[in-house]
Tab-separated table of C-alpha atoms and ligand atoms in Angstrom:
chain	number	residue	atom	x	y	z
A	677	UNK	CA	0.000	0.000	0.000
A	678	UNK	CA	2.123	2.930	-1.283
A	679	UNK	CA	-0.130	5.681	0.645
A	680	UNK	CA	0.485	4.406	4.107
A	681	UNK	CA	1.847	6.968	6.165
A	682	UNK	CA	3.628	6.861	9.092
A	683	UNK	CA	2.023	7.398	12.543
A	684	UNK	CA	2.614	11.129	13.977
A	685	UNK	CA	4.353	10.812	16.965
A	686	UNK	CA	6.237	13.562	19.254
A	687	UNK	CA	6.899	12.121	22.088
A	688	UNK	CA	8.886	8.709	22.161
A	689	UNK	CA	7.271	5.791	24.790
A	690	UNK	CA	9.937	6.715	27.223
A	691	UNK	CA	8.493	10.496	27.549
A	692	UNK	CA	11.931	11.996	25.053
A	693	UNK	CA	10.617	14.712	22.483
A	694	UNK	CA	11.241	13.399	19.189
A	695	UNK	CA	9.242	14.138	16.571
A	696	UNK	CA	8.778	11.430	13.635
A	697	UNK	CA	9.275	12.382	9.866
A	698	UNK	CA	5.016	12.572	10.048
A	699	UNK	CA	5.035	14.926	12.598
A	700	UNK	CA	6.983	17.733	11.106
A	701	UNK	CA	4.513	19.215	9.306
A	702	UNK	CA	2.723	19.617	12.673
A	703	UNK	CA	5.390	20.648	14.412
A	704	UNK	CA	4.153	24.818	13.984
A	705	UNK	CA	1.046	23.986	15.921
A	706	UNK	CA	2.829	22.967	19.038
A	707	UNK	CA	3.695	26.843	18.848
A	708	UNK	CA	3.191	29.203	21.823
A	709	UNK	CA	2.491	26.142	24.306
A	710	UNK	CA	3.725	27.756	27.263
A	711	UNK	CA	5.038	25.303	30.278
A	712	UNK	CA	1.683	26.281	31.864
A	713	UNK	CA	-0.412	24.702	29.018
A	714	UNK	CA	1.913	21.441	29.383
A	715	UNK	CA	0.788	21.171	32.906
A	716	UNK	CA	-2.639	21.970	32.096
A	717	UNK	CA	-2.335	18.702	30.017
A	718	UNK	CA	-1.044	16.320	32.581
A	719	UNK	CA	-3.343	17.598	34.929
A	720	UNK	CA	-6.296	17.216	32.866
A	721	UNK	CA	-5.192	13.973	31.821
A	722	UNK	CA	-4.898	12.654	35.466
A	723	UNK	CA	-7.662	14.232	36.995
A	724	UNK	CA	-9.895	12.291	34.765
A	725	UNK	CA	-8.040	9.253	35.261
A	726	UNK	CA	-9.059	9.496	39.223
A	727	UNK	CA	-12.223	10.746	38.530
A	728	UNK	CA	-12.629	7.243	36.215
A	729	UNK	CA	-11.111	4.906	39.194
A	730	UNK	CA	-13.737	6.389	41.605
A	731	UNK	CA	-16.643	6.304	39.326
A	732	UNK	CA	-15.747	2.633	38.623
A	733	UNK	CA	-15.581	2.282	42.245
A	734	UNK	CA	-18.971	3.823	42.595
A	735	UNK	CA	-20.380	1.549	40.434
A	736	UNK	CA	-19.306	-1.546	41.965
A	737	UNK	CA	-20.776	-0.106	45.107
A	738	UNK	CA	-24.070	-0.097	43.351
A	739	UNK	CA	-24.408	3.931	42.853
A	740	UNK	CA	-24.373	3.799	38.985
A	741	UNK	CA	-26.201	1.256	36.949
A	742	UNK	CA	-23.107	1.313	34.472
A	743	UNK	CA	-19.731	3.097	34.013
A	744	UNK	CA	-18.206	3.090	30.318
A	745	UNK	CA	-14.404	4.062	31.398
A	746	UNK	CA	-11.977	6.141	29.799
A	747	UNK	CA	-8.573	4.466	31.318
A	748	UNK	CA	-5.729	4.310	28.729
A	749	UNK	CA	-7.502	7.231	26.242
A	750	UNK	CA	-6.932	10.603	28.169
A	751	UNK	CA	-3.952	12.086	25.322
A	752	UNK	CA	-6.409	11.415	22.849
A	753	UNK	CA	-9.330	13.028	24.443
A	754	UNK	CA	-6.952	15.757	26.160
A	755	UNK	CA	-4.853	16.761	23.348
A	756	UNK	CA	-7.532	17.285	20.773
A	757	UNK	CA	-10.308	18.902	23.427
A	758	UNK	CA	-7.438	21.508	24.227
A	759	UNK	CA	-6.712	22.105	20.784
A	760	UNK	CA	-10.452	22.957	20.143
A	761	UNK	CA	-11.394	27.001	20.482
A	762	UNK	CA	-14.544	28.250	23.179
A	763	UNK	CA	-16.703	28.194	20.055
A	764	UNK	CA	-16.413	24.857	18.217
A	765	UNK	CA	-18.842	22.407	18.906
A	766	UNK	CA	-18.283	18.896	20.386
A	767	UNK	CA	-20.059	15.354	19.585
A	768	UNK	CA	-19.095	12.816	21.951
A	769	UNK	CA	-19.855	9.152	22.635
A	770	UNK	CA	-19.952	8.266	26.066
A	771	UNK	CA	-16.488	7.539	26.785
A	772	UNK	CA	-15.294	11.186	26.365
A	773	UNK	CA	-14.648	12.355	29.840
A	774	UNK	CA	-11.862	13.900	29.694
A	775	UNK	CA	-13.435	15.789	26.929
A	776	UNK	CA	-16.017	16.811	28.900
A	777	UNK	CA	-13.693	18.003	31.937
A	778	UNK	CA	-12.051	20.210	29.500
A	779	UNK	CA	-15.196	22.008	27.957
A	780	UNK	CA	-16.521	22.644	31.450
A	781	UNK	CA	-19.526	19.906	32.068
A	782	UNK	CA	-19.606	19.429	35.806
A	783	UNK	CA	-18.464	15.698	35.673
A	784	UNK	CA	-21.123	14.711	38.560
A	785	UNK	CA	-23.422	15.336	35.482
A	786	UNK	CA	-22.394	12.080	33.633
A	787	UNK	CA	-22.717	9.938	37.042
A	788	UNK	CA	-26.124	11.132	36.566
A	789	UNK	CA	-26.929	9.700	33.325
A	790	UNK	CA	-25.284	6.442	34.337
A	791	UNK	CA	-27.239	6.327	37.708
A	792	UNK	CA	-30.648	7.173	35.517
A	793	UNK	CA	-31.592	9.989	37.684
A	794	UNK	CA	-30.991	12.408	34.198
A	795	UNK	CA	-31.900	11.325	30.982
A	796	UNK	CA	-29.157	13.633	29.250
A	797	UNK	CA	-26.841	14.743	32.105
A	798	UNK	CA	-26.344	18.536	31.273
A	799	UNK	CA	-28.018	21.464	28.783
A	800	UNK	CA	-26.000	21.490	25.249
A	801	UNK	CA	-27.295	25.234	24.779
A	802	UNK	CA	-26.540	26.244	28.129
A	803	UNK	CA	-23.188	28.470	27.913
A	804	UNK	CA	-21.631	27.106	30.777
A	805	UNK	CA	-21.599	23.406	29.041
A	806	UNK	CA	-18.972	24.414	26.662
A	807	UNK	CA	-20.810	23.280	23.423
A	808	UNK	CA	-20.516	19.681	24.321
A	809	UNK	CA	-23.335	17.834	23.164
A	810	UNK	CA	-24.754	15.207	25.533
A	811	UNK	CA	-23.203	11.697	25.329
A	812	UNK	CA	-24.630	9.631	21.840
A	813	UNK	CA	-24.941	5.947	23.011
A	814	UNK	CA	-26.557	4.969	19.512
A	815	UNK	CA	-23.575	4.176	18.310
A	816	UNK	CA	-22.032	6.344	15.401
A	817	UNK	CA	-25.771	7.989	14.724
A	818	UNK	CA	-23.908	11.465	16.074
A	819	UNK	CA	-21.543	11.488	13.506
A	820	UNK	CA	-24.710	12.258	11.247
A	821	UNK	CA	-25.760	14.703	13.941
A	822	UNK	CA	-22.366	16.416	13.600
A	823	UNK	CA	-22.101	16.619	9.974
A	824	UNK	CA	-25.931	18.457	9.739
A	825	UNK	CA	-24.838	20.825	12.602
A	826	UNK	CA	-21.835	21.560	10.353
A	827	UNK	CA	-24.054	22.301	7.406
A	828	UNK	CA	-25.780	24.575	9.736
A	829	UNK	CA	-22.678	26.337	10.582
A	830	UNK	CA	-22.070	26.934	6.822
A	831	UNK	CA	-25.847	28.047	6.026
A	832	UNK	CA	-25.596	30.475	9.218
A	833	UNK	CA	-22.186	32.076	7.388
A	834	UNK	CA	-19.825	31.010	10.364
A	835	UNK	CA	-17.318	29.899	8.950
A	836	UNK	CA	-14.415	31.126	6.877
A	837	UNK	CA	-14.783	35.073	7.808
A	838	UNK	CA	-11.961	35.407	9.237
A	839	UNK	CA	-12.659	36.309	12.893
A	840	UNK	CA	-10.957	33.358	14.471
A	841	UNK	CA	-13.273	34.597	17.825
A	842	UNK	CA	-16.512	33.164	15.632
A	843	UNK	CA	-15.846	31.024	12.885
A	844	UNK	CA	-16.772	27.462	14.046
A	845	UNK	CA	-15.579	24.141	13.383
A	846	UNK	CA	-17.497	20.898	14.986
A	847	UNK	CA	-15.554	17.706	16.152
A	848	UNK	CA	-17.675	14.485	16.285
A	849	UNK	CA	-15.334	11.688	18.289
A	850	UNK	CA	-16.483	7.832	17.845
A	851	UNK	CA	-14.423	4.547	18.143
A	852	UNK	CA	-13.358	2.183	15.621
A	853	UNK	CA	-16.425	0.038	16.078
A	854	UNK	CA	-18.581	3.149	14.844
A	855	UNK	CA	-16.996	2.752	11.626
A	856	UNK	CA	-18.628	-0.064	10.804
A	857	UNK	CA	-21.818	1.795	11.451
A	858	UNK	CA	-24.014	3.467	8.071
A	859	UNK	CA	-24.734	6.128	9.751
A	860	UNK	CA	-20.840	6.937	9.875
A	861	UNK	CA	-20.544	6.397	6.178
A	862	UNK	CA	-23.116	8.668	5.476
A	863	UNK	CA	-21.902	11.520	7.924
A	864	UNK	CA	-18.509	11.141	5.374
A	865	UNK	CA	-20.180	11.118	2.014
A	866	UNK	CA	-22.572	14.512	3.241
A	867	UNK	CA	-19.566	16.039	5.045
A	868	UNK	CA	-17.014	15.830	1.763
A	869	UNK	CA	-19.819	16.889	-0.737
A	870	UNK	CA	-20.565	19.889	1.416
A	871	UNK	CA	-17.003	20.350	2.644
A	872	UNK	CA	-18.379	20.990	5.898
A	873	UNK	CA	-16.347	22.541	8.718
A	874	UNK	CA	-15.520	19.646	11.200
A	875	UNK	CA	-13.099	16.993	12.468
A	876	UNK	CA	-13.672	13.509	12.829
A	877	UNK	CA	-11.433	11.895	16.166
A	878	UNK	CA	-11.761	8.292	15.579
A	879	UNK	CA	-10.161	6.663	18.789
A	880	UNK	CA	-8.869	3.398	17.325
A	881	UNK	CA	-9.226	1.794	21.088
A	882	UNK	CA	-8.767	-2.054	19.217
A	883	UNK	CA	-12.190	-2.838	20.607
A	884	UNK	CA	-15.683	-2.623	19.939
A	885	UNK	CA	-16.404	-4.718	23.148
A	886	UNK	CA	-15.558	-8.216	22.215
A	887	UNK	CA	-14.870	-7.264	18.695
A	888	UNK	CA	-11.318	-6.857	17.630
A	889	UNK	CA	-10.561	-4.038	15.277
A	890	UNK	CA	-8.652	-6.431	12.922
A	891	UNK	CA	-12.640	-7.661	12.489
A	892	UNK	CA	-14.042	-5.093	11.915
A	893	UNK	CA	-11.910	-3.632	9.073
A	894	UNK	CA	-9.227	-5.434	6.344
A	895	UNK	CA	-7.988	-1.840	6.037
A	896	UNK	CA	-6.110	0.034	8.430
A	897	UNK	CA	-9.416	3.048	9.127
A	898	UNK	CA	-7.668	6.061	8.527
A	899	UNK	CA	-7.405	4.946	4.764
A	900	UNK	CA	-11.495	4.401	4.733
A	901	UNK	CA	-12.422	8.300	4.594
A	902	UNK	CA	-9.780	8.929	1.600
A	903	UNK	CA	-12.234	7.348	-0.666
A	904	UNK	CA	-15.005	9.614	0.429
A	905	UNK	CA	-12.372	13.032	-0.239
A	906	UNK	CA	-11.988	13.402	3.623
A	907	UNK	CA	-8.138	14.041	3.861
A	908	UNK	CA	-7.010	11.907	6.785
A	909	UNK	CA	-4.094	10.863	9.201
A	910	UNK	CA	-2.849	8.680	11.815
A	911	UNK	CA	-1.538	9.383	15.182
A	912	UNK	CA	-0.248	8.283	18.249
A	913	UNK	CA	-3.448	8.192	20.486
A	914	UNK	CA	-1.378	7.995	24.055
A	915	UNK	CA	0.870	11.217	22.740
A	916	UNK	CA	-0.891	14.171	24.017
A	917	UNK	CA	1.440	16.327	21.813
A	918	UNK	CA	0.146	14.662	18.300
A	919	UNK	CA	-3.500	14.698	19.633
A	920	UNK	CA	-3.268	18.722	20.047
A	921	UNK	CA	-1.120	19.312	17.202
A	922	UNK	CA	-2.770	17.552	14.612
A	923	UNK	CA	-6.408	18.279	16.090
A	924	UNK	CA	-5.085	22.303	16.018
A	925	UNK	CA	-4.204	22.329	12.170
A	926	UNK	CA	-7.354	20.207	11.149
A	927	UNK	CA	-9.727	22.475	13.391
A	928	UNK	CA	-7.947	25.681	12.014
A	929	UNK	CA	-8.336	24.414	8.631
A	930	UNK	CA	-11.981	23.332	9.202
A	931	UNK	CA	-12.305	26.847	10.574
A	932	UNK	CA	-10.941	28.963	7.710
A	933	UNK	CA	-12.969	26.870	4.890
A	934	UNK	CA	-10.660	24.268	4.118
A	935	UNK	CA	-13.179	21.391	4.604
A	936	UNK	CA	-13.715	18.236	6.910
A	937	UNK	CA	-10.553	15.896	8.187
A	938	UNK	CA	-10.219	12.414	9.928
A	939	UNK	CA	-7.772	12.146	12.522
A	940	UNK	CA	-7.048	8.230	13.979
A	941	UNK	CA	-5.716	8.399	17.027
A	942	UNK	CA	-4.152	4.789	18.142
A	943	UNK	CA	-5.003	4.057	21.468
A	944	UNK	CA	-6.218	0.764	24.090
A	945	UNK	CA	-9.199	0.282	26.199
A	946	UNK	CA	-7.080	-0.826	29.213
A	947	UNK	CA	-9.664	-2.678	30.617
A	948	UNK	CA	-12.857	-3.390	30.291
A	949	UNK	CA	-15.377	-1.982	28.198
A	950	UNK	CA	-18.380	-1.041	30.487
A	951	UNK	CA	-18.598	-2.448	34.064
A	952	UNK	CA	-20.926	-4.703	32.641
A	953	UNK	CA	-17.793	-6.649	30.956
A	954	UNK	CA	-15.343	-9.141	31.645
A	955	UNK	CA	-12.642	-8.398	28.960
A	956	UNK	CA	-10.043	-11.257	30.232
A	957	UNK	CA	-12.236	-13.477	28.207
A	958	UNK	CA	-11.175	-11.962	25.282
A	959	UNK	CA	-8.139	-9.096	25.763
A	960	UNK	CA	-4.992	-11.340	26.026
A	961	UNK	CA	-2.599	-10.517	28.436
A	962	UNK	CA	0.629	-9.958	26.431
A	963	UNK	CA	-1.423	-7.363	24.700
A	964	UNK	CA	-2.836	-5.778	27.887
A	965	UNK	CA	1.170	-5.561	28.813
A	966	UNK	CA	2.093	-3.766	25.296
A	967	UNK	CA	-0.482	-1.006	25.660
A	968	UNK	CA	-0.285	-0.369	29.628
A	969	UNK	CA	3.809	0.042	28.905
A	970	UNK	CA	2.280	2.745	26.576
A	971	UNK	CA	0.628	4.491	29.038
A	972	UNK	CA	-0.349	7.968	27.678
A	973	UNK	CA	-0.156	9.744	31.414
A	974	UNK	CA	2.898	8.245	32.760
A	975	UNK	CA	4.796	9.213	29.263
A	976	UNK	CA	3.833	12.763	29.830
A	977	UNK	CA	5.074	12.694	33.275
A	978	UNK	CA	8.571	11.484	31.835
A	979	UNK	CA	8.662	14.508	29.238
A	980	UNK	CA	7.171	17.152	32.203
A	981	UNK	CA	10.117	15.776	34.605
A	982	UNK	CA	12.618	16.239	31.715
A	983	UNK	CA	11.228	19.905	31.487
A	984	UNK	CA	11.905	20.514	34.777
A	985	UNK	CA	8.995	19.097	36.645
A	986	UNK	CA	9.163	18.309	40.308
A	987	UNK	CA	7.753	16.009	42.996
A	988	UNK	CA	6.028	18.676	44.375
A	989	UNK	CA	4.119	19.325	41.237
A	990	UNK	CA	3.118	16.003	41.087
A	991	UNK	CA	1.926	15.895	44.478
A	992	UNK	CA	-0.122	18.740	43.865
A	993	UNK	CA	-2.046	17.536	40.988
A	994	UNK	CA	-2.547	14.019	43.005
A	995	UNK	CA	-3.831	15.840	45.490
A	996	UNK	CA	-6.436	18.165	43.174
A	997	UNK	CA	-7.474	14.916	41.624
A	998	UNK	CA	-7.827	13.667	45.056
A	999	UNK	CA	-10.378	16.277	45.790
A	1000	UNK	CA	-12.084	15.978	42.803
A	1001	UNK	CA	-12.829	12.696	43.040
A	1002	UNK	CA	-13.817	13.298	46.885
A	1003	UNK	CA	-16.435	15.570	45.802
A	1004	UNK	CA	-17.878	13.513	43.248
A	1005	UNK	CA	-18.172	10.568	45.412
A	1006	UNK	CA	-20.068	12.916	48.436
A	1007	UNK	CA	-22.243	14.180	45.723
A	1008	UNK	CA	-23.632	11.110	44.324
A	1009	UNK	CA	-24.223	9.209	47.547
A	1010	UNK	CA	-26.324	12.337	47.499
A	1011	UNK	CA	-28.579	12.026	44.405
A	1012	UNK	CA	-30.879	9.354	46.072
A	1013	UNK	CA	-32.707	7.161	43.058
A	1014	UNK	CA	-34.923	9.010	40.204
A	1015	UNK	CA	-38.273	9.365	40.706
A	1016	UNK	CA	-40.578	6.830	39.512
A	1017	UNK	CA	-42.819	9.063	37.574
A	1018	UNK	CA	-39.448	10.013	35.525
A	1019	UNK	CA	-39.666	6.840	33.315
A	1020	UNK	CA	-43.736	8.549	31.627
A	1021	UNK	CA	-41.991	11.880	31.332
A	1022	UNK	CA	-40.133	12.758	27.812
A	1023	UNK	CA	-41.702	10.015	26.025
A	1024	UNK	CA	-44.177	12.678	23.891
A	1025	UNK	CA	-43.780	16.034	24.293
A	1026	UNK	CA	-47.255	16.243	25.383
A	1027	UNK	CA	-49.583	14.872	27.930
A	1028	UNK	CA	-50.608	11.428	26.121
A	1029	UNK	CA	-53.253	8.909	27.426
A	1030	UNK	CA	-51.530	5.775	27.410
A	1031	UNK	CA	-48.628	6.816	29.395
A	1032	UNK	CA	-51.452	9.059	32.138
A	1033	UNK	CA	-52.862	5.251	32.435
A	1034	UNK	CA	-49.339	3.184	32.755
A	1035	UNK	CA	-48.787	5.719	34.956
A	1036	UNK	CA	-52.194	5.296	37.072
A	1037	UNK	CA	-51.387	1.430	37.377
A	1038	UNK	CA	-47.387	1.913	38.678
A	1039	UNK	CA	-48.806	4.144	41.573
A	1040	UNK	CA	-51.835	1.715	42.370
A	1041	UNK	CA	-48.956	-1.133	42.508
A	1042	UNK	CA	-46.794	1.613	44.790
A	1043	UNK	CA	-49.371	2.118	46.922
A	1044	UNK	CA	-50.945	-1.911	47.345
A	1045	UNK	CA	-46.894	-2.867	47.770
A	1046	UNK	CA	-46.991	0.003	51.007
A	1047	UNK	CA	-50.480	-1.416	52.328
A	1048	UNK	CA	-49.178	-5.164	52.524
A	1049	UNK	CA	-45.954	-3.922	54.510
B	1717	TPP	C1	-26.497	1.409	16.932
B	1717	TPP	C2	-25.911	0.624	18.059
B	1717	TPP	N1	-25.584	-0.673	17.863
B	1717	TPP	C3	-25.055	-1.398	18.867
B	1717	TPP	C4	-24.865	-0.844	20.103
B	1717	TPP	C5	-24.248	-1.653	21.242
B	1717	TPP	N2	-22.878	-1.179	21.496
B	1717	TPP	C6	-22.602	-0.360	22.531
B	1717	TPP	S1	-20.996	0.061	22.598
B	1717	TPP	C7	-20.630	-0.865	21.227
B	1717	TPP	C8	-19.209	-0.935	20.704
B	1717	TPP	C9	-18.692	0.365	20.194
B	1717	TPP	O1	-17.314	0.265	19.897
B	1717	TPP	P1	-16.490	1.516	19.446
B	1717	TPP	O2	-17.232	2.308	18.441
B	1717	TPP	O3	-15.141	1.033	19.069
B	1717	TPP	O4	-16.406	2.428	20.764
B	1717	TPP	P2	-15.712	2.108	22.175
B	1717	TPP	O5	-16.780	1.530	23.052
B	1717	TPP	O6	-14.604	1.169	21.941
B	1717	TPP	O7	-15.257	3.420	22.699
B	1717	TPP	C10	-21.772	-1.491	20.738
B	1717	TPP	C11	-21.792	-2.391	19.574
B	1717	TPP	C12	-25.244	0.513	20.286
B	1717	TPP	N3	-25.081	1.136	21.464
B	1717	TPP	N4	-25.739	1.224	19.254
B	1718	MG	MG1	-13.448	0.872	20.215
């Protein structure tokens, strides 16, 4: 395959900045990081990584009906969510935490969809949510949803002015198993014929559950969008440097009129992929030890210590994460179950007979259950 390109990488496993021959051309974009925004990275990156090991936690104790975690993905998620600007709008799945830390969403709103006590968490339209969509657990359908927002964007003439404060560029992320999915496919064929001003982050995790990536695809899946005109390119998913960098050009390009992009990032699900799973049945260990040796956080640590970095730094963001996670855990031993009555609401947008009756019958049961006690 003569177009295969090499995977952008900046940072080498052992944490040493050396950028590949694919990651020159993205070098410029790593421009004006200050030291500041490096530790803004790690921290990001390992605050979600606590907040992850307590909502797991939380779920095990019962307080969650599910947790989908986001162990082993934070560069991908942090790089690319940092490299986005106030304006653009985000489309995640529901593995995007760290995403979501970064645009703002108070986290505790996520461990309410996954208790059911919210059925979407937090307002999209609400300034203080950042423009991050609620999570899309129809798998891949929110590429489509991304794509027609971006058409908006173009109808509304915001994009391509100019005034880098305004113009907007979307960013849909999904996983390699969402390829697979029409709906994905489609998004591609609408977003190249319009040229639409967005970013596809495809998080290559290897698994769509039980499904290994090598099923779902004889092609490696940056090469699928080329065929639909979307330019595309591979990174390094557990290099928070090539996340940001190549997310930065793509947005800015998507931005200034230059049309849609696919960026792979290469990453592992360490673990399993809800709490509902058991992935030793099918993750081998061999592999397992290949990816965690990978490990997107500790490699950033490496590089941070090499800049200078010292324990006390690192103590300090333990200890922020630390609280964080504290606070999340007293605050949803606090949300106490969802009200019965929630389950008839949102179904039509108006009062409808059938559900006024279901309803009538659950609180006759309710109430004969509380007269036998
Ligand atoms: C349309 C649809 N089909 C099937 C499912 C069940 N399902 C939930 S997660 C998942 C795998 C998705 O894998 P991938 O896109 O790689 O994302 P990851 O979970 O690895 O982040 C499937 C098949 C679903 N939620 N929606
Ligand atoms: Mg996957």
């Amino acid at each position: 395959m003569a177009d295969v390109s090499p995977t952008v990488q900046f940072l080498s496993i052992d944490g040493t900045f050396a950028p590949n021959e694919a990651a020159e051309e993205y070098l410029p974009f790593l421009d004006g990081l200050s030291d500041e925004d490096h530790r803004q990275f790690y921290r990001d990156m390992a605050i979600t990584r606590r907040f992850d090991e307590e909502c797991t936690n939380l779920q095990r104790q019962g307080q969650m009906g599910l947790w989908p975690p986001s162990h082993g993905q934070e560069a991908a998620q942090v790089g690319s969510a940092r490299a986005s600007r106030p304006q653009d709008v985000i489309f995640p799945s529901y593995r995007e935490h760290a995403v979501a830390l970064v645009r703002g969403i108070d986290v505790v709103d996520i461990v309410k969809v996954m208790r059911g006590v919210s059925m979407g968490g937090w307002d999209p339209t609400d300034p203080a949510n950042g423009n991050f969509r609620n999570y899309c657990l129809v798998i891949g359908s929110h590429a489509l949803h991304a794509t027609g927002y971006a058409m908006g964007v173009q109808f509304d003439g915001l994009v391509a002015t100019g005034n880098v404060e305004r113009d907007i560029a979307v960013m849909a992320y999904f996983g390699d198993g969402a390829t697979s999915q029409g709906d994905v496919s489609e998004a591609f064929v609408f977003s190249a014929s319009n040229q639409t001003p967005q970013v596809f982050f495809l998080q290559n995790n290897h698994w769509a559950i039980s499904v290994p990536v090598t099923t779902q695809s004889r092609t490696p899946l940056y090469l699928r969008p080329r065929g639909f005109g979307i330019p595309t390119v591979q990174i390094d998913g557990n290099d928070v440097l090539a996340s940001y960098a190549t997310t930065r050009k793509h947005l800015d390009d998507a931005r200034s009129g230059r049309g849609p992009a696919l960026i792979e990032a290469l990453t592992y699900r360490i673990g399993a992929h809800t709490t509902s799973d058991d992935p030793t049945r099918y993750q081998t260990p061999e592999q397992l030890a290949h990816w965690v040796a990978r490990d997107p956080i500790i490699r950033f640590a490496a590089y941070l210590r090499g800049l200078g970095a010292s324990d006390a730094f690192f103590d300090e963001v333990q200890q922020e994460a630390d609280d964080v996670s504290a606070d999340v855990r007293h605050r949803t031993l606090e949300l106490g179950p969802p009200a019965l009555s929630a389950i008839f609401e949102n179904v039509y947008s108006e009062p409808h007979p059938v559900m006024a009756e279901q309803q009538a019958w659950l609180d006759a049961y309710e109430a004969s259950l509380k007269e036998g006690a």
